[in-house]
Amino acid sequence: MFRLSCKLLLRFFLILLGVSLISFLLMYLAPGDPAKNMLASQGIPFTKELLEAKRLEFGFQDPFWVQYGRWLLGVFHGNLGITYHSRSSVAKELALYFPNTLFLAGFTLFLTLLISIPLSFISVFYKKSLISKVISFATALANTIPNFVLGIGLMVVFSLYLHLFPIQSTIDLKGVVLPALTLAVTMSSRYIPQLQEGVTGILESDAVLGAMGRGLRRGQILGTTIFPQLFPLLLTLITLSLTSLLGGVAVIEYLFSWPGIGKMLITAVHNRDFPLIQGSVLVITTSVLLVNTVAEFIQLIINPKRNRKEGSNHVI
């Protein structure tokens, strides 16, 4: 267990370092003069002397490895740089926007589980009923509609006609409903078929058949047998969902004017604000890797056989 934990942590830091290096290289090779971008974003007319002074002040004339090393050293000291546009700290900008993405991601995941788990069980337990066919049709339909189209439809119905939710999202429970529901419907259309398959396989397992033979009620079987066996699949689905949600669902955030890291990143790219882009990539990568690493640790705890197998492979 200790060796595998060290291996996961080492992989975490190596991937983080590699992504930061690649993203910094892309910013370095991007066309345009960073000094001009900085002055243009502030609306300052620039002269040749002013450009040279800015290049000298921020070290833009230094080689790539010197610039990357200076940025990396700043990261270790908690300094992600200064934004070109607002001249504020990149860390402060990220601290302002990233919690909103966390809020949206958490609420979306809650709605997704609230929708997909009951519908999956209903469609399996009542396989040949009309409601099962309706669920299958609705799932297939939701899977074919792009989420931004679905978001526009929900906005028209619930904001323009019913006036239940604001068009421009606010940072509260009422403002998060439409963007979260848009994402949750799309994600549920992918959850439901996989959960249906998982529940069907569990119902045909010896453990469930034995529990039914002992005369246990359906509620008892759900709590003691089905849900524990379904947990690894749910953990995998949740991990995959969180990695995409924490990455900032830029289109939906921009559509609903949700002030998350995805919308902020679109604005930063438009403004060619390289320090803010680099800081955003670092935070997004860290959060995604953190979710995956925690999920790996949980899988090692709940699946000792995998732990022993990977440990034996490591020795060989």
Tab-separated table of C-alpha atoms in Angstrom:
chain	number	residue	atom	x	y	z
A	1	MET	CA	0.000	0.000	0.000
A	2	PHE	CA	2.803	2.411	0.872
A	3	ARG	CA	4.629	1.733	-2.405
A	4	LEU	CA	1.481	2.218	-4.442
A	5	SER	CA	0.687	5.444	-2.588
A	6	CYS	CA	4.167	6.797	-3.318
A	7	LYS	CA	3.766	5.759	-6.947
A	8	LEU	CA	0.465	7.656	-7.233
A	9	LEU	CA	1.921	10.782	-5.626
A	10	LEU	CA	5.000	10.672	-7.858
A	11	ARG	CA	2.780	10.329	-10.928
A	12	PHE	CA	0.696	13.269	-9.681
A	13	PHE	CA	3.673	15.641	-9.504
A	14	LEU	CA	5.307	14.424	-12.731
A	15	ILE	CA	2.112	14.935	-14.741
A	16	LEU	CA	1.573	18.349	-13.145
A	17	LEU	CA	5.125	19.370	-13.991
A	18	GLY	CA	4.788	18.078	-17.560
A	19	VAL	CA	1.492	19.897	-18.192
A	20	SER	CA	2.870	23.157	-16.774
A	21	LEU	CA	5.952	22.852	-18.989
A	22	ILE	CA	3.922	22.186	-22.155
A	23	SER	CA	1.425	24.983	-21.472
A	24	PHE	CA	4.224	27.452	-20.690
A	25	LEU	CA	5.986	26.441	-23.915
A	26	LEU	CA	2.797	27.034	-25.917
A	27	MET	CA	2.451	30.488	-24.365
A	28	TYR	CA	6.117	31.185	-25.134
A	29	LEU	CA	5.730	30.124	-28.790
A	30	ALA	CA	2.417	31.945	-29.286
A	31	PRO	CA	2.600	34.683	-31.940
A	32	GLY	CA	2.771	38.258	-30.741
A	33	ASP	CA	4.828	40.274	-28.298
A	34	PRO	CA	3.880	39.778	-24.603
A	35	ALA	CA	4.911	43.371	-23.863
A	36	LYS	CA	2.558	44.645	-26.585
A	37	ASN	CA	-0.237	42.389	-25.310
A	38	MET	CA	0.222	43.733	-21.805
A	39	LEU	CA	0.135	47.390	-22.834
A	40	ALA	CA	-2.681	46.888	-25.344
A	41	SER	CA	-4.878	45.152	-22.757
A	42	GLN	CA	-4.476	48.198	-20.513
A	43	GLY	CA	-5.189	50.644	-23.361
A	44	ILE	CA	-1.749	52.241	-23.089
A	45	PRO	CA	-0.213	53.661	-26.304
A	46	PHE	CA	3.209	52.108	-26.609
A	47	THR	CA	6.456	53.371	-28.014
A	48	LYS	CA	9.638	51.482	-28.814
A	49	GLU	CA	11.229	52.698	-25.580
A	50	LEU	CA	8.201	51.688	-23.491
A	51	LEU	CA	8.150	48.216	-25.083
A	52	GLU	CA	11.823	47.711	-24.334
A	53	ALA	CA	11.291	48.840	-20.745
A	54	LYS	CA	8.419	46.352	-20.294
A	55	ARG	CA	10.417	43.506	-21.819
A	56	LEU	CA	13.294	44.290	-19.488
A	57	GLU	CA	10.995	44.675	-16.424
A	58	PHE	CA	9.282	41.289	-16.885
A	59	GLY	CA	12.210	39.408	-18.429
A	60	PHE	CA	10.490	38.732	-21.743
A	61	GLN	CA	13.865	38.863	-23.494
A	62	ASP	CA	15.220	35.970	-21.399
A	63	PRO	CA	15.516	32.424	-22.850
A	64	PHE	CA	12.628	30.001	-22.399
A	65	TRP	CA	14.205	27.949	-19.608
A	66	VAL	CA	15.020	31.079	-17.602
A	67	GLN	CA	11.439	32.359	-17.889
A	68	TYR	CA	9.951	28.951	-17.038
A	69	GLY	CA	12.291	28.478	-14.081
A	70	ARG	CA	11.403	31.942	-12.752
A	71	TRP	CA	7.667	31.209	-13.107
A	72	LEU	CA	8.040	27.781	-11.471
A	73	LEU	CA	9.971	29.277	-8.561
A	74	GLY	CA	7.198	31.822	-8.136
A	75	VAL	CA	4.602	29.009	-8.061
A	76	PHE	CA	6.494	27.295	-5.226
A	77	HIS	CA	6.261	30.603	-3.304
A	78	GLY	CA	2.534	30.975	-4.064
A	79	ASN	CA	3.045	33.646	-6.730
A	80	LEU	CA	1.316	32.872	-10.049
A	81	GLY	CA	2.098	36.250	-11.574
A	82	ILE	CA	0.139	39.368	-12.493
A	83	THR	CA	-2.647	39.523	-15.084
A	84	TYR	CA	-2.065	41.683	-18.135
A	85	HIS	CA	-5.577	43.088	-18.265
A	86	SER	CA	-6.435	44.095	-14.690
A	87	ARG	CA	-2.907	44.098	-13.223
A	88	SER	CA	-4.217	42.085	-10.293
A	89	SER	CA	-2.769	38.893	-8.834
A	90	VAL	CA	-3.505	35.746	-10.846
A	91	ALA	CA	-3.982	33.860	-7.572
A	92	LYS	CA	-6.665	36.363	-6.480
A	93	GLU	CA	-8.477	36.034	-9.813
A	94	LEU	CA	-8.475	32.241	-9.542
A	95	ALA	CA	-9.607	32.390	-5.916
A	96	LEU	CA	-12.531	34.539	-7.071
A	97	TYR	CA	-13.698	32.333	-9.969
A	98	PHE	CA	-12.727	28.754	-9.126
A	99	PRO	CA	-15.042	28.371	-6.076
A	100	ASN	CA	-17.963	29.215	-8.382
A	101	THR	CA	-16.954	26.343	-10.656
A	102	LEU	CA	-16.748	24.068	-7.607
A	103	PHE	CA	-20.261	25.141	-6.590
A	104	LEU	CA	-21.603	24.484	-10.099
A	105	ALA	CA	-19.823	21.116	-10.294
A	106	GLY	CA	-21.125	19.949	-6.919
A	107	PHE	CA	-24.712	20.960	-7.652
A	108	THR	CA	-24.554	19.400	-11.116
A	109	LEU	CA	-23.299	16.122	-9.695
A	110	PHE	CA	-26.056	16.135	-7.069
A	111	LEU	CA	-28.738	16.632	-9.750
A	112	THR	CA	-27.157	13.983	-11.972
A	113	LEU	CA	-27.276	11.331	-9.249
A	114	LEU	CA	-30.774	12.449	-8.255
A	115	ILE	CA	-31.976	11.914	-11.818
A	116	SER	CA	-29.990	8.909	-12.993
A	117	ILE	CA	-30.037	6.509	-10.017
A	118	PRO	CA	-33.844	6.302	-9.538
A	119	LEU	CA	-34.518	6.199	-13.303
A	120	SER	CA	-31.951	3.432	-13.754
A	121	PHE	CA	-33.529	1.267	-11.067
A	122	ILE	CA	-37.049	1.929	-12.354
A	123	SER	CA	-36.094	0.987	-15.921
A	124	VAL	CA	-34.444	-2.248	-14.708
A	125	PHE	CA	-37.143	-3.327	-12.239
A	126	TYR	CA	-39.946	-2.507	-14.705
A	127	LYS	CA	-38.078	-3.524	-17.838
A	128	LYS	CA	-41.002	-4.148	-20.178
A	129	SER	CA	-43.270	-1.390	-18.914
A	130	LEU	CA	-44.209	1.841	-20.691
A	131	ILE	CA	-42.229	3.945	-18.221
A	132	SER	CA	-39.073	1.976	-19.014
A	133	LYS	CA	-39.542	2.669	-22.725
A	134	VAL	CA	-40.119	6.378	-22.016
A	135	ILE	CA	-36.910	6.507	-19.962
A	136	SER	CA	-34.945	4.813	-22.755
A	137	PHE	CA	-36.334	7.213	-25.372
A	138	ALA	CA	-35.685	10.295	-23.225
A	139	THR	CA	-32.138	9.092	-22.484
A	140	ALA	CA	-31.358	8.573	-26.176
A	141	LEU	CA	-32.860	11.959	-27.059
A	142	ALA	CA	-30.914	13.809	-24.345
A	143	ASN	CA	-27.705	12.128	-25.494
A	144	THR	CA	-28.110	13.499	-29.031
A	145	ILE	CA	-28.877	17.126	-28.115
A	146	PRO	CA	-25.803	19.370	-27.615
A	147	ASN	CA	-25.788	20.776	-24.096
A	148	PHE	CA	-25.703	24.404	-25.268
A	149	VAL	CA	-28.864	23.795	-27.352
A	150	LEU	CA	-30.511	22.227	-24.311
A	151	GLY	CA	-29.370	25.195	-22.222
A	152	ILE	CA	-30.942	27.682	-24.629
A	153	GLY	CA	-34.188	25.697	-24.560
A	154	LEU	CA	-34.285	25.650	-20.752
A	155	MET	CA	-33.486	29.365	-20.701
A	156	VAL	CA	-36.364	30.156	-23.069
A	157	VAL	CA	-38.886	28.062	-21.124
A	158	PHE	CA	-37.924	28.774	-17.500
A	159	SER	CA	-36.565	32.314	-17.838
A	160	LEU	CA	-38.414	34.042	-20.679
A	161	TYR	CA	-41.827	32.355	-20.392
A	162	LEU	CA	-42.184	31.110	-16.824
A	163	HIS	CA	-39.877	33.720	-15.213
A	164	LEU	CA	-38.738	31.186	-12.615
A	165	PHE	CA	-34.983	31.642	-12.985
A	166	PRO	CA	-32.771	34.531	-14.098
A	167	ILE	CA	-31.298	34.521	-17.607
A	168	GLN	CA	-27.979	35.785	-16.300
A	169	SER	CA	-26.959	33.455	-13.489
A	170	THR	CA	-26.415	34.734	-9.983
A	171	ILE	CA	-24.174	33.099	-7.396
A	172	ASP	CA	-26.938	31.501	-5.368
A	173	LEU	CA	-29.190	28.456	-5.408
A	174	LYS	CA	-31.670	30.053	-7.800
A	175	GLY	CA	-29.000	31.148	-10.257
A	176	VAL	CA	-27.205	27.793	-10.395
A	177	VAL	CA	-30.278	25.691	-11.232
A	178	LEU	CA	-30.407	26.209	-15.021
A	179	PRO	CA	-26.697	25.728	-15.824
A	180	ALA	CA	-26.508	22.766	-13.439
A	181	LEU	CA	-29.688	21.213	-14.854
A	182	THR	CA	-28.368	21.613	-18.402
A	183	LEU	CA	-25.208	19.726	-17.526
A	184	ALA	CA	-27.038	17.181	-15.339
A	185	VAL	CA	-29.485	16.159	-18.080
A	186	THR	CA	-26.623	15.560	-20.516
A	187	MET	CA	-24.582	13.626	-17.943
A	188	SER	CA	-27.604	11.580	-16.833
A	189	SER	CA	-28.120	10.399	-20.413
A	190	ARG	CA	-24.672	8.762	-20.128
A	191	TYR	CA	-25.067	7.574	-16.541
A	192	ILE	CA	-28.396	5.783	-17.022
A	193	PRO	CA	-27.340	3.158	-19.637
A	194	GLN	CA	-24.200	2.271	-17.654
A	195	LEU	CA	-26.103	2.061	-14.369
A	196	GLN	CA	-28.781	-0.059	-16.046
A	197	GLU	CA	-26.134	-2.498	-17.218
A	198	GLY	CA	-24.478	-2.510	-13.797
A	199	VAL	CA	-27.721	-3.077	-11.884
A	200	THR	CA	-28.788	-5.832	-14.305
A	201	GLY	CA	-25.496	-7.654	-13.795
A	202	ILE	CA	-25.741	-7.336	-10.011
A	203	LEU	CA	-29.329	-8.649	-9.987
A	204	GLU	CA	-28.119	-11.758	-11.796
A	205	SER	CA	-25.246	-12.328	-9.354
A	206	ASP	CA	-25.197	-15.171	-6.821
A	207	ALA	CA	-25.299	-12.745	-3.886
A	208	VAL	CA	-28.595	-11.172	-4.955
A	209	LEU	CA	-30.143	-14.492	-6.004
A	210	GLY	CA	-29.173	-15.930	-2.627
A	211	ALA	CA	-30.686	-12.957	-0.796
A	212	MET	CA	-33.908	-13.355	-2.756
A	213	GLY	CA	-33.914	-17.053	-1.920
A	214	ARG	CA	-33.650	-16.220	1.775
A	215	GLY	CA	-36.796	-14.117	1.448
A	216	LEU	CA	-35.215	-10.690	2.022
A	217	ARG	CA	-37.284	-7.671	1.031
A	218	ARG	CA	-36.267	-5.598	-2.000
A	219	GLY	CA	-35.314	-2.641	0.205
A	220	GLN	CA	-32.972	-4.836	2.257
A	221	ILE	CA	-31.371	-6.257	-0.874
A	222	LEU	CA	-30.831	-2.741	-2.244
A	223	GLY	CA	-29.091	-1.569	0.924
A	224	THR	CA	-27.028	-4.637	1.741
A	225	THR	CA	-26.129	-6.072	-1.661
A	226	ILE	CA	-26.907	-3.960	-4.725
A	227	PHE	CA	-25.624	-0.533	-3.626
A	228	PRO	CA	-22.317	-1.831	-2.201
A	229	GLN	CA	-21.614	-3.698	-5.451
A	230	LEU	CA	-22.686	-0.684	-7.507
A	231	PHE	CA	-20.401	1.726	-5.617
A	232	PRO	CA	-17.201	1.099	-7.703
A	233	LEU	CA	-19.109	1.892	-10.917
A	234	LEU	CA	-20.604	5.018	-9.343
A	235	LEU	CA	-17.159	6.088	-8.135
A	236	THR	CA	-15.773	5.743	-11.666
A	237	LEU	CA	-18.636	7.747	-13.173
A	238	ILE	CA	-18.362	10.455	-10.518
A	239	THR	CA	-14.600	10.722	-11.032
A	240	LEU	CA	-14.964	11.120	-14.795
A	241	SER	CA	-17.728	13.692	-14.322
A	242	LEU	CA	-15.811	15.743	-11.782
A	243	THR	CA	-12.719	15.896	-13.958
A	244	SER	CA	-14.732	17.425	-16.794
A	245	LEU	CA	-16.740	19.712	-14.507
A	246	LEU	CA	-13.735	20.991	-12.566
A	247	GLY	CA	-12.021	21.678	-15.865
A	248	GLY	CA	-14.625	24.358	-16.315
A	249	VAL	CA	-17.515	23.690	-18.691
A	250	ALA	CA	-16.698	26.810	-20.641
A	251	VAL	CA	-19.610	26.805	-23.118
A	252	ILE	CA	-22.287	26.477	-20.433
A	253	GLU	CA	-20.593	28.965	-18.104
A	254	TYR	CA	-20.358	31.462	-20.959
A	255	LEU	CA	-23.940	30.798	-22.094
A	256	PHE	CA	-25.411	31.462	-18.648
A	257	SER	CA	-22.792	34.121	-17.717
A	258	TRP	CA	-21.764	31.924	-14.804
A	259	PRO	CA	-18.572	33.468	-13.353
A	260	GLY	CA	-16.546	30.261	-13.245
A	261	ILE	CA	-13.055	29.378	-14.355
A	262	GLY	CA	-14.255	28.238	-17.789
A	263	LYS	CA	-15.796	31.625	-18.626
A	264	MET	CA	-12.744	33.372	-17.166
A	265	LEU	CA	-10.441	31.249	-19.351
A	266	ILE	CA	-12.353	32.189	-22.519
A	267	THR	CA	-11.961	35.868	-21.624
A	268	ALA	CA	-8.262	35.373	-20.836
A	269	VAL	CA	-7.647	33.704	-24.207
A	270	HIS	CA	-9.508	36.526	-25.964
A	271	ASN	CA	-7.356	39.105	-24.142
A	272	ARG	CA	-4.179	37.023	-24.685
A	273	ASP	CA	-3.614	37.242	-20.934
A	274	PHE	CA	-0.860	34.615	-20.741
A	275	PRO	CA	-0.237	34.631	-16.953
A	276	LEU	CA	-3.954	34.108	-16.287
A	277	ILE	CA	-4.143	31.306	-18.876
A	278	GLN	CA	-1.084	29.605	-17.382
A	279	GLY	CA	-2.439	29.903	-13.836
A	280	SER	CA	-5.841	28.555	-14.917
A	281	VAL	CA	-4.253	25.542	-16.622
A	282	LEU	CA	-2.230	24.838	-13.466
A	283	VAL	CA	-5.267	25.001	-11.164
A	284	ILE	CA	-7.468	22.930	-13.501
A	285	THR	CA	-4.776	20.270	-13.927
A	286	THR	CA	-4.166	20.124	-10.169
A	287	SER	CA	-7.864	19.705	-9.393
A	288	VAL	CA	-8.334	16.995	-12.040
A	289	LEU	CA	-5.259	15.078	-10.871
A	290	LEU	CA	-6.364	15.434	-7.247
A	291	VAL	CA	-9.782	13.942	-8.000
A	292	ASN	CA	-8.229	11.054	-9.928
A	293	THR	CA	-5.623	10.380	-7.229
A	294	VAL	CA	-8.205	10.366	-4.430
A	295	ALA	CA	-10.386	8.011	-6.494
A	296	GLU	CA	-7.374	5.708	-6.980
A	297	PHE	CA	-6.761	5.666	-3.211
A	298	ILE	CA	-10.416	4.797	-2.564
A	299	GLN	CA	-10.273	2.013	-5.152
A	300	LEU	CA	-7.176	0.596	-3.434
A	301	ILE	CA	-8.968	0.619	-0.088
A	302	ILE	CA	-12.205	-1.020	-1.279
A	303	ASN	CA	-10.447	-3.481	-3.612
A	304	PRO	CA	-7.622	-5.226	-1.712
A	305	LYS	CA	-7.189	-7.779	-4.530
A	306	ARG	CA	-6.121	-4.991	-6.861
A	307	ASN	CA	-3.741	-3.726	-4.212
A	308	ARG	CA	-2.046	-7.120	-3.905
A	309	LYS	CA	-1.972	-7.625	-7.674
A	310	GLU	CA	-0.341	-4.248	-8.380
A	311	GLY	CA	2.032	-4.788	-5.490
A	312	SER	CA	3.160	-8.160	-6.900
A	313	ASN	CA	3.587	-6.626	-10.368
A	314	HIS	CA	5.694	-3.891	-8.835
A	315	VAL	CA	8.001	-6.454	-7.221
A	316	ILE	CA	8.414	-8.355	-10.478
